XYZ file of N, CA, C and O in Angstrom:
268
model
N 91.473 115.895 107.757
C 91.144 117.254 107.399
C 91.577 117.549 105.968
O 92.295 116.789 105.360
N 91.162 118.690 105.451
C 91.387 119.031 104.050
C 92.861 119.071 103.700
O 93.276 118.547 102.678
N 93.670 119.693 104.561
C 95.081 119.857 104.204
C 95.795 118.522 104.073
O 96.577 118.325 103.164
N 95.525 117.574 104.979
C 96.205 116.284 104.874
C 95.683 115.498 103.673
O 96.427 114.754 103.056
N 94.416 115.649 103.323
C 93.880 114.966 102.151
C 94.521 115.480 100.873
O 94.833 114.712 99.975
N 94.731 116.778 100.791
C 95.276 117.369 99.581
C 96.767 117.102 99.465
O 97.263 116.761 98.405
N 97.493 117.211 100.549
C 98.952 117.219 100.472
C 99.613 115.904 100.829
O 100.812 115.768 100.652
N 98.881 114.944 101.329
C 99.541 113.719 101.765
C 100.106 112.920 100.593
O 100.968 112.081 100.783
N 99.634 113.194 99.390
C 100.115 112.404 98.260
C 101.078 113.175 97.355
O 101.421 112.699 96.293
N 101.487 114.367 97.770
C 102.435 115.125 96.951
C 103.790 114.443 96.974
O 104.359 114.191 98.024
N 104.306 114.121 95.804
C 105.620 113.509 95.689
C 106.563 114.505 95.051
O 106.224 115.145 94.061
N 107.734 114.638 95.627
C 108.741 115.518 95.051
C 110.065 114.784 95.016
O 110.297 113.852 95.770
N 110.901 115.203 94.128
C 112.221 114.611 94.013
C 112.509 114.264 92.565
O 111.601 114.115 91.747
N 113.774 114.148 92.266
C 114.192 113.883 90.888
C 113.691 112.544 90.372
O 113.543 112.357 89.169
N 113.380 111.600 91.279
C 112.838 110.321 90.829
C 111.392 110.456 90.344
O 110.887 109.593 89.634
N 110.715 111.547 90.737
C 109.331 111.773 90.323
C 109.201 112.770 89.178
O 108.306 112.672 88.360
N 110.088 113.742 89.126
C 110.071 114.739 88.053
C 111.439 115.404 87.964
O 112.062 115.701 88.982
N 111.893 115.637 86.766
C 113.172 116.321 86.567
C 113.016 117.835 86.525
O 113.997 118.560 86.511
N 111.772 118.320 86.539
C 111.507 119.735 86.323
C 111.243 120.462 87.633
O 110.576 119.967 88.525
N 111.761 121.698 87.729
C 111.486 122.561 88.874
C 110.433 123.597 88.524
O 109.697 124.060 89.377
N 110.366 123.948 87.265
C 109.394 124.910 86.748
C 109.313 124.666 85.244
O 110.147 123.958 84.678
N 108.312 125.230 84.575
C 108.221 125.031 83.136
C 109.524 125.413 82.431
O 110.033 126.526 82.582
N 110.112 124.453 81.728
C 111.334 124.675 80.982
C 112.599 124.762 81.821
O 113.664 125.050 81.309
N 112.491 124.528 83.135
C 113.649 124.645 84.022
C 113.890 123.324 84.745
O 113.064 122.886 85.541
N 115.023 122.691 84.457
C 115.372 121.443 85.122
C 115.758 121.690 86.575
O 116.426 122.679 86.894
N 115.330 120.802 87.448
C 115.751 120.868 88.844
C 117.167 120.322 88.947
O 117.549 119.413 88.217
N 117.937 120.868 89.857
C 119.313 120.411 90.037
C 119.442 119.426 91.194
O 120.328 118.578 91.180
N 118.566 119.546 92.199
C 118.643 118.670 93.369
C 117.244 118.354 93.882
O 116.277 119.087 93.619
N 117.143 117.265 94.649
C 115.893 116.961 95.342
C 115.550 118.078 96.321
O 114.386 118.455 96.469
N 116.567 118.598 97.003
C 116.344 119.656 97.994
C 115.682 120.877 97.355
O 114.805 121.496 97.962
N 116.076 121.205 96.144
C 115.481 122.335 95.425
C 113.981 122.095 95.230
O 113.173 123.004 95.437
N 113.610 120.888 94.863
C 112.196 120.584 94.657
C 111.432 120.580 95.980
O 110.299 121.053 96.043
N 112.039 120.065 97.038
C 111.384 120.051 98.348
C 111.162 121.480 98.838
O 110.083 121.818 99.343
N 112.159 122.350 98.663
C 112.002 123.748 99.074
C 110.875 124.424 98.304
O 110.094 125.193 98.872
N 110.754 124.115 97.019
C 109.699 124.729 96.208
C 108.307 124.291 96.686
O 107.434 125.121 96.902
N 108.105 122.988 96.873
C 106.774 122.526 97.289
C 106.460 122.991 98.695
O 105.321 123.329 99.009
N 107.477 123.049 99.571
C 107.245 123.550 100.925
C 106.765 124.995 100.880
O 105.826 125.370 101.581
N 107.396 125.834 100.062
C 106.989 127.238 99.987
C 105.569 127.366 99.432
O 104.805 128.226 99.875
N 105.208 126.508 98.492
C 103.842 126.531 97.943
C 102.839 126.143 99.012
O 101.809 126.801 99.207
N 103.124 125.067 99.744
C 102.210 124.598 100.789
C 102.051 125.657 101.869
O 100.938 125.953 102.310
N 103.161 126.256 102.306
C 103.083 127.290 103.335
C 102.370 128.536 102.832
O 101.647 129.189 103.585
N 102.517 128.883 101.545
C 101.810 130.035 100.978
C 100.304 129.819 100.985
O 99.526 130.779 101.028
N 99.897 128.549 100.965
C 98.470 128.218 101.032
C 97.986 128.100 102.481
O 96.865 127.684 102.734
N 98.848 128.473 103.433
C 98.561 128.409 104.874
C 98.268 126.991 105.336
O 97.462 126.773 106.241
N 98.920 126.018 104.706
C 98.801 124.624 105.125
C 100.038 124.245 105.913
O 101.084 124.898 105.812
N 99.915 123.205 106.717
C 101.037 122.770 107.540
C 101.770 121.611 106.881
O 101.165 120.767 106.229
N 103.078 121.569 107.096
C 103.916 120.467 106.637
C 103.890 119.390 107.720
O 104.101 119.684 108.894
N 103.642 118.171 107.331
C 103.641 117.071 108.298
C 105.065 116.798 108.778
O 106.022 116.905 108.011
N 105.191 116.431 110.051
C 106.474 115.980 110.564
C 106.735 114.587 109.993
O 105.815 113.933 109.488
N 107.973 114.088 110.076
C 108.218 112.723 109.607
C 107.306 111.691 110.282
O 106.784 110.801 109.612
N 107.093 111.810 111.586
C 106.202 110.868 112.289
C 104.761 110.987 111.798
O 104.072 109.991 111.616
N 104.289 112.223 111.585
C 102.934 112.424 111.072
C 102.797 111.850 109.666
O 101.781 111.227 109.337
N 103.809 112.052 108.833
C 103.773 111.525 107.462
C 103.709 110.002 107.482
O 102.948 109.398 106.723
N 104.511 109.355 108.359
C 104.462 107.888 108.459
C 103.067 107.415 108.852
O 102.562 106.432 108.326
N 102.436 108.138 109.780
C 101.087 107.765 110.213
C 100.069 107.973 109.086
O 99.251 107.097 108.818
N 100.137 109.105 108.408
C 99.220 109.407 107.305
C 99.337 108.354 106.210
O 98.344 107.875 105.670
N 100.597 107.994 105.886
C 100.852 107.050 104.798
C 100.869 105.596 105.254
O 101.082 104.695 104.457
N 100.632 105.399 106.563
C 100.601 104.053 107.152
C 101.907 103.293 106.901
O 101.905 102.133 106.503
N 103.030 103.987 107.146
C 104.347 103.382 106.997
C 104.852 102.901 108.357
O 104.515 103.484 109.382
N 105.667 101.876 108.364
C 106.174 101.297 109.609
C 107.297 102.133 110.221
O 107.443 102.194 111.428
N 108.126 102.702 109.404
C 109.315 103.380 109.901
C 110.511 102.449 109.862
O 110.368 101.234 109.938
N 111.680 103.013 109.736
C 112.903 102.239 109.572
C 113.188 101.269 110.696
O 113.764 100.192 110.479
N 112.786 101.600 111.924
C 113.071 100.730 113.072
C 112.167 99.512 113.104
O 112.430 98.574 113.862
N 111.125 99.491 112.277
C 110.138 98.408 112.340
C 110.076 97.544 111.091
O 109.060 96.915 110.841
N 111.141 97.546 110.326
C 111.193 96.700 109.144
C 112.333 95.693 109.309
O 113.251 95.906 110.075
N 112.255 94.601 108.575
C 113.213 93.529 108.751
C 114.400 93.563 107.811
O 114.882 92.507 107.412
N 114.891 94.726 107.424
C 116.073 94.775 106.580
C 117.015 95.855 107.034
O 116.778 96.622 107.862
């Protein structure tokens, strides 16, 4: 569906961007996650659960890897 196509590739966190807003540095990953979550919810889209995100991104999950 449209929402998963648009939002499944959104990356947040200090490893992806140091900025929280124009000219404003983010202080934590949590700050960036809260910001993108509020944007997604304001657009009336749903946030994927961890299991849904693993399925969308075709990830194995921690219990299914060999390390």
